[in-house]
Coordinates of C-alpha atoms in Angstrom, one line a residue:
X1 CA 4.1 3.5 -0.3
X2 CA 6.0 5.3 2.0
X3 CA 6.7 9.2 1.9
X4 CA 10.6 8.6 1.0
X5 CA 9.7 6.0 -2.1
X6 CA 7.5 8.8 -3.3
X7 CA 9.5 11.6 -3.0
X8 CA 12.5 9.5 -4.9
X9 CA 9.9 8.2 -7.7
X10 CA 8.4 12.0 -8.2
X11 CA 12.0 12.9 -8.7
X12 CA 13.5 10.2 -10.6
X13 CA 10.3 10.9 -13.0
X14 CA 10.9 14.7 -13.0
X15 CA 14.2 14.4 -14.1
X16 CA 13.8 11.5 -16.7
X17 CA 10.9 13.7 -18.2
X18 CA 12.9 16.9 -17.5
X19 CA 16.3 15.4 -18.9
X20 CA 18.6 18.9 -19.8
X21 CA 15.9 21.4 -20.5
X22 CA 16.3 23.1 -17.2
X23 CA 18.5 22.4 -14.2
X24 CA 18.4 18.6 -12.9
X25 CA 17.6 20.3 -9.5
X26 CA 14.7 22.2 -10.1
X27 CA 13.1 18.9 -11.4
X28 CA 14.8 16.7 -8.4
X29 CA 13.0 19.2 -6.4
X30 CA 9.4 19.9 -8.2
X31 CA 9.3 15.7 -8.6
X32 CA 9.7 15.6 -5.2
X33 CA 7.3 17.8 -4.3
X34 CA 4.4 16.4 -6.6
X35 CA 5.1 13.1 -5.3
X36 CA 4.7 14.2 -2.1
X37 CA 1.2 16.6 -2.7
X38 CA -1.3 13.5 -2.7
X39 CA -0.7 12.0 0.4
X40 CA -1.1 15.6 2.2
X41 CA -4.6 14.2 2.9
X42 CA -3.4 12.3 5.4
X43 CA -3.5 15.7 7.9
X44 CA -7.4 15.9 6.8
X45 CA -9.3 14.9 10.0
X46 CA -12.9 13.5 8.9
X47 CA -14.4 12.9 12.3
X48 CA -12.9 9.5 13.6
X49 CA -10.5 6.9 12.8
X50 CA -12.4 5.0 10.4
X51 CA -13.1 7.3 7.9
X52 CA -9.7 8.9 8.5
X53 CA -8.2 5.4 7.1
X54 CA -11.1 4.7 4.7
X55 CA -10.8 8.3 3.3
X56 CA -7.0 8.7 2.5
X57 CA -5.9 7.7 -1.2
X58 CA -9.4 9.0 -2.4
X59 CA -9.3 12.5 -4.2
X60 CA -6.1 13.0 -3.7
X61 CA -5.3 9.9 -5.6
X62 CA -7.7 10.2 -8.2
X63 CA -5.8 9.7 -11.7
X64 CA -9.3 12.6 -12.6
X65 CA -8.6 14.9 -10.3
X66 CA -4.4 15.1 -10.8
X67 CA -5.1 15.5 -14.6
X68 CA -6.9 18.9 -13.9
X69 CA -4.2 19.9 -11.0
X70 CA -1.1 19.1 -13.3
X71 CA -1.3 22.1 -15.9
X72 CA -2.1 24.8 -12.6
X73 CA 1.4 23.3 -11.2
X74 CA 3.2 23.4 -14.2
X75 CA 2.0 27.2 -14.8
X76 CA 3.2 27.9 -11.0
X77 CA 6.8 26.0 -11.8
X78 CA 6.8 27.5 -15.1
X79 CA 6.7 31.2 -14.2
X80 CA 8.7 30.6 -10.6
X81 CA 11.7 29.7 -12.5
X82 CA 11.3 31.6 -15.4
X83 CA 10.7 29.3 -18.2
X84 CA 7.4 29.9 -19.9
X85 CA 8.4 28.2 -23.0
X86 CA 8.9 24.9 -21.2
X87 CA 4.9 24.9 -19.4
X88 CA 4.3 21.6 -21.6
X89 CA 7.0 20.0 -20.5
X90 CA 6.7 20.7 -17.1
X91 CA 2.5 19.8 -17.9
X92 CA 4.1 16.6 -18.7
X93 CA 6.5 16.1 -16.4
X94 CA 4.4 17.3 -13.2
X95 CA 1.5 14.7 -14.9
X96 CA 3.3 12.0 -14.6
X97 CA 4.8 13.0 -11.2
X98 CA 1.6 13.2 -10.0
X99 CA -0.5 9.8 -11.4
X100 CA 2.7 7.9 -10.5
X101 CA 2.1 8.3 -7.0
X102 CA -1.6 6.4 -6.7
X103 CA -0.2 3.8 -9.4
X104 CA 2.6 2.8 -7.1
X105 CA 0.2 2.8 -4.3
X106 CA -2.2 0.7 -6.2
X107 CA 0.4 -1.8 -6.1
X108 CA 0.2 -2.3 -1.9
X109 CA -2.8 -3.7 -0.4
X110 CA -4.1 -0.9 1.2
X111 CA -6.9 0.2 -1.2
X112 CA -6.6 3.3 -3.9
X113 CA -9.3 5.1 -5.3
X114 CA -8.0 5.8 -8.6
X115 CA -11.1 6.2 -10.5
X116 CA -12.5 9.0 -8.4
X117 CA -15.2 10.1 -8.7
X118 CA -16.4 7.7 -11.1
X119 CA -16.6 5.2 -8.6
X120 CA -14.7 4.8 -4.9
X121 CA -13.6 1.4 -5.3
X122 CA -10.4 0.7 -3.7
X123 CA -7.9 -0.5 -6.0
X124 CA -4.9 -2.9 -4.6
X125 CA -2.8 -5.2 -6.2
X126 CA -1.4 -6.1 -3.2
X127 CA 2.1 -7.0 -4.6
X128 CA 4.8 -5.0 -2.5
X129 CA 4.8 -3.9 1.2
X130 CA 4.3 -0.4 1.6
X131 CA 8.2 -0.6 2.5
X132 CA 10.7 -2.3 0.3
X133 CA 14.2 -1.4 0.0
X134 CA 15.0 -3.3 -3.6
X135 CA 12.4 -0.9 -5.3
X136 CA 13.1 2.5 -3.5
X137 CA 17.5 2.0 -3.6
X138 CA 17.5 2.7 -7.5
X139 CA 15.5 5.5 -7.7
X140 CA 17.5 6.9 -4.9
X141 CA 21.0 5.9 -6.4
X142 CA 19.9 7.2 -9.9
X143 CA 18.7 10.3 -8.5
X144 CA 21.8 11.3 -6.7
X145 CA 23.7 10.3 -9.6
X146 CA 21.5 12.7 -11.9
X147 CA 22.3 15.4 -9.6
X148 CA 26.1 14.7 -9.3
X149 CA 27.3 13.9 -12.6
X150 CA 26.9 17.0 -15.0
X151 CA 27.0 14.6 -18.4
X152 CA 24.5 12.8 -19.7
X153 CA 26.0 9.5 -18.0
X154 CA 23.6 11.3 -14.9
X155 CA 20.1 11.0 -16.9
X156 CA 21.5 7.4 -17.6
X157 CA 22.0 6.2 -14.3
X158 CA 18.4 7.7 -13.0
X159 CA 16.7 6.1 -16.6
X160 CA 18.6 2.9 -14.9
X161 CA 16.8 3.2 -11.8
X162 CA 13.5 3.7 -13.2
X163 CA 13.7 0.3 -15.0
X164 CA 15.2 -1.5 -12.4
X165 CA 12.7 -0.3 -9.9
X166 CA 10.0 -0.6 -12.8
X167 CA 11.0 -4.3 -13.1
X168 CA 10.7 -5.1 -9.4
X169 CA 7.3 -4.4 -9.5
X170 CA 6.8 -6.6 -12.4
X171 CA 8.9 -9.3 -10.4
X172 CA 6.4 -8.9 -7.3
X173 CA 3.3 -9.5 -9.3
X174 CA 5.3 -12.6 -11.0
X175 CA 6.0 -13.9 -7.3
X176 CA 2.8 -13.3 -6.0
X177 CA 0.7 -15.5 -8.4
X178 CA 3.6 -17.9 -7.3
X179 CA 2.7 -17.7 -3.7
X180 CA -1.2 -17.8 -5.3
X181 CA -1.1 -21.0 -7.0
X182 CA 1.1 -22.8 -4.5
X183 CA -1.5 -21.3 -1.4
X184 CA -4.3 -22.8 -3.4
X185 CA -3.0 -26.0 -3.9
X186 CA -2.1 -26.3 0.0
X187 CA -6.1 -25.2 0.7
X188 CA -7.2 -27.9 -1.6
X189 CA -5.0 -30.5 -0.3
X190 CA -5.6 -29.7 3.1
X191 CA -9.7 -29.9 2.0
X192 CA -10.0 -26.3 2.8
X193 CA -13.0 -24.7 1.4
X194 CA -12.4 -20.9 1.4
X195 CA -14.3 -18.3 -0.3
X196 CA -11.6 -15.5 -0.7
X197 CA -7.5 -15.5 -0.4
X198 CA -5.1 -12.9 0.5
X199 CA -1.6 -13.2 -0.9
X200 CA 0.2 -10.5 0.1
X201 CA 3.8 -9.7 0.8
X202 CA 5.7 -10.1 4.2
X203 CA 7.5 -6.4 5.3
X204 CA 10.5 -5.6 3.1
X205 CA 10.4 -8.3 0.5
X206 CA 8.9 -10.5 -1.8
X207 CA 10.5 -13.7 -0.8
X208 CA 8.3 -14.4 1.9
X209 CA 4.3 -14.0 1.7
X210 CA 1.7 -13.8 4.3
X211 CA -1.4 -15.7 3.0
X212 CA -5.2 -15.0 4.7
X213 CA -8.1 -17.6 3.5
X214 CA -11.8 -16.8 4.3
X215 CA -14.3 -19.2 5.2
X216 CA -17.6 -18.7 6.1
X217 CA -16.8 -19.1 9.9
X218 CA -12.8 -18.5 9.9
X219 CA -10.0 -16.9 8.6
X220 CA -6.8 -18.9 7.9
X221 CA -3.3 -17.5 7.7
X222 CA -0.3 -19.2 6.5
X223 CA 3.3 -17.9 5.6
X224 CA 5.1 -19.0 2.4
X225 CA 8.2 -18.4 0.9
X226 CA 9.9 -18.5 -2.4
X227 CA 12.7 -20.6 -1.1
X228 CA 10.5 -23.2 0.9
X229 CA 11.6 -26.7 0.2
X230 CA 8.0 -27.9 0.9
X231 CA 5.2 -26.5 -1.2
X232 CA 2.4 -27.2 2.1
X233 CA 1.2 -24.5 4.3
X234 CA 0.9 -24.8 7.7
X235 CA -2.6 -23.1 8.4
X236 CA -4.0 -21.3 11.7
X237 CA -7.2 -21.2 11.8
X238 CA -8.9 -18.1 13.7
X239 CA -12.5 -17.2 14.5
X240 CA -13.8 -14.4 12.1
X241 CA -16.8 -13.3 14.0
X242 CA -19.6 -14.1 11.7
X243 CA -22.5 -14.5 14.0
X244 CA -21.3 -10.5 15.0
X245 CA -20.6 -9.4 12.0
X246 CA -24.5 -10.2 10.7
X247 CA -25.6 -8.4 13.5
X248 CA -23.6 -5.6 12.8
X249 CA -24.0 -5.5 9.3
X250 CA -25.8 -2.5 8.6
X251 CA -23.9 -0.3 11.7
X252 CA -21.8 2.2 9.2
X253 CA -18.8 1.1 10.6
X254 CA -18.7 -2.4 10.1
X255 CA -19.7 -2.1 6.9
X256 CA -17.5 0.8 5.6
X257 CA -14.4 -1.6 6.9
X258 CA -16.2 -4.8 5.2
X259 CA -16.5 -3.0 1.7
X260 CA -12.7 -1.5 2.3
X261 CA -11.1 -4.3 3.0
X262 CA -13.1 -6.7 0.4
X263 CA -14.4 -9.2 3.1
X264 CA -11.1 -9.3 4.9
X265 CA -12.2 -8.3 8.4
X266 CA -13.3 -9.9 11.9
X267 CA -15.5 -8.6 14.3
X268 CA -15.2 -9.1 17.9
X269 CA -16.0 -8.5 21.3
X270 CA -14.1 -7.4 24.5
X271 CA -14.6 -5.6 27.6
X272 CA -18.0 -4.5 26.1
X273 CA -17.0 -3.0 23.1
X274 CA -17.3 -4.3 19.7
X275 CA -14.3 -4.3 17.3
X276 CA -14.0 -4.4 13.5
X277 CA -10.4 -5.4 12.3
X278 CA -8.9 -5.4 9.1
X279 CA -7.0 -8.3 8.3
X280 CA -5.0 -7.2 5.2
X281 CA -2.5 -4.9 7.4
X282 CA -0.4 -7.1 9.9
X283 CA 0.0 -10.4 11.1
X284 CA -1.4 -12.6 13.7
X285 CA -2.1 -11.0 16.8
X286 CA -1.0 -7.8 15.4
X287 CA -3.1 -5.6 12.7
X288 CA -2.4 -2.0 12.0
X289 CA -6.1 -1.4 11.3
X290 CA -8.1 -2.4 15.1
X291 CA -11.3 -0.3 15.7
X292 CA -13.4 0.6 18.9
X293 CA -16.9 1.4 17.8
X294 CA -17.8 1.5 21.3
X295 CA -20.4 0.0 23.7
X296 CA -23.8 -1.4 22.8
X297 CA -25.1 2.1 24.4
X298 CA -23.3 4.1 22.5
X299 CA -23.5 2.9 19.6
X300 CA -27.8 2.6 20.1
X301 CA -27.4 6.6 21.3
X302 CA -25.6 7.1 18.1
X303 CA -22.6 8.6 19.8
X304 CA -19.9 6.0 19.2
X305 CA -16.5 8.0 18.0
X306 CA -14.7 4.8 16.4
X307 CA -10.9 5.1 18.0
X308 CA -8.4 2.9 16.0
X309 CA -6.3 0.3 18.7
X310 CA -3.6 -0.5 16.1
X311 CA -1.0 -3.5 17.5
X312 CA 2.3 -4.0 16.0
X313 CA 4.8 -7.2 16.7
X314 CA 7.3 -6.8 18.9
X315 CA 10.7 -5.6 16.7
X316 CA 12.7 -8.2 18.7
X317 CA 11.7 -11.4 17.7
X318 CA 9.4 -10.3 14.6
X319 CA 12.7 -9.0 12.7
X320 CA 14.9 -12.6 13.3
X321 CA 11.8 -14.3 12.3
X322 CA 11.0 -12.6 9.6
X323 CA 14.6 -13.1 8.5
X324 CA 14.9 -17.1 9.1
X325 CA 11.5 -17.4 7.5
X326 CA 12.1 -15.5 4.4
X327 CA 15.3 -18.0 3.5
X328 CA 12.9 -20.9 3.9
X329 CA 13.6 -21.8 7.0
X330 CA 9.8 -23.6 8.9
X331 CA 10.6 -21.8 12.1
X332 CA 6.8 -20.4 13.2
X333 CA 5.7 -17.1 14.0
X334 CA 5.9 -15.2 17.1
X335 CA 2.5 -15.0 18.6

């Protein structure tokens, strides 16, 4: 999720944990900051762009590896403020600051490796866009009322926004299988044989959902919403790069992205160069996650530097799209 939703959720946590043991500030502020500690890793350079994207939300997302770092940060909160005979509550409260974090992200699609380092699998619901106003506006709102109100009606309204955002998430998993069963009835009845589907969330809700379907050969995507009067997709079928991706199957690359993205990728050519996309992040023509790995030479001299050639929708037509399509209106996508 994005670095505001985390800051709000480390507080809102802090200070539900916290409650009037210490100043609702101080645990505003320390829940802020240990929701904000794992994703540091995203300044950690590892060479190139694909392990720079296949290597964030790994240690520093590990529920393992937070458990050991909680007690050290409550000891350092503990003694900066004075209040040694709160370290177990600020053990707990800093805990559950910190594991919070890579649960919410687990939720997105991007991939979390929360079981580190028993295993780097990349963990993703897939649920909720990494940005989504309805879950992050509560947290906020009970948050600022925490820190303005000086009864106990403050600790109510931020308990308030922990459900209700806590709920939301439960709401996006209930509308995703919706979007899941009514995406594979459409394949069936269309006589569409795919081996894997995406169901994923358009940006900023979880009304509308952008659905991806695997074949051997293609990869289909299809919009649905919530408040669609017609259950049908309309499907758009796109060549996957299957004859290049079993080439390339054992360059590092393509098979770092492959495993990442479980099987939702394409691999292309142009100019040359050989790309490896991820199709989980984006929309048609668009992906966030685009890779060079370079020309046939230097990938056979072993000196391709994979640079990422991200794409993003143009703002003016995607948003009024995005708007008419999430109300159920059929109006087709920008390309």
């Amino acid at each position: 999720m994005d670095s505001l939703t985390q800051i709000a959720l480390g507080s809102a946590v802090g200070v539900a944990v916290m409650g009037r043991r210490t100043a609702v500030w101080k645990a505003a502020l320390w829940g802020a900051v240990g929701g904000t500690l794992p994703d540091l890793d995203a300044f950690i350079n590892h060479g190139n762009a694909v392990l720079n994207m296949t290597l964030h939300r790994a240690e520093s997302h590990a529920l393992f590896w937070l458990t050991l770092v909680a007690p050290l940060l409550a000891w350092v909160v503990s003694r900066i403020h004075g209040e040694a005979s709160l370290f177990k509550r600020w053990w707990l409260a800093l805990w559950l600051v910190l594991i919070t974090h890579p649960l919410l992200d687990a939720m997105t699609v991007y991939g979390t490796q929360l079981l580190l380092p028993f295993t780097d699998y990349p963990y993703g619901v897939g649920s909720i866009f990494i940005i989504d106003p309805l879950y992050t506006v509560p947290l906020i709102v009970g948050v600022v009322a925490a820190l303005r109100l000086k009864s106990v009606r403050g600790l109510r309204w931020n308990a308030a926004g922990l459900v209700l955002s806590s709920l939301y998430l439960v709401w996006s998993v209930v509308a995703q299988q919706q979007a899941t069963r009514v995406a594979r009835a459409s394949l069936q009845a269309d006589g569409i044989a795919a081996t894997q589907l995406l169901v994923t969330p358009a940006p900023f809700n979880t009304l509308l959902w952008r659905l991806v379907a695997m074949t051997p050969t293609q990869y289909l995507e299809g919009h649905y919403s919530l408040l669609d009067k017609s259950p049908r997709i309309t499907w758009t079928a796109y060549d996957r790069g299957a004859a290049l991706a079993t080439q390339h199957a054992r360059d590092p690359y393509v098979a770092r992205i492959a495993a990442f993205s479980h099987g939702f990728y394409r691999v292309s050519e142009s100019g040359g160069h050989l790309f490896v996309t991820d199709l989980r992040m984006g929309q048609e023509p668009a992906y966030t996650f685009n890779f060079d790995l370079g020309t046939a030479q230097e990938r056979a001299a072993n000196n391709q530097v994979p640079t990422l050639k991200s794409a993003r929708p143009d703002v003016a037509t995607a948003l009024p799209w995005l708007w008419l399509r999430m109300w159920g209106d059929p109006v087709p996508p920008p390309r």
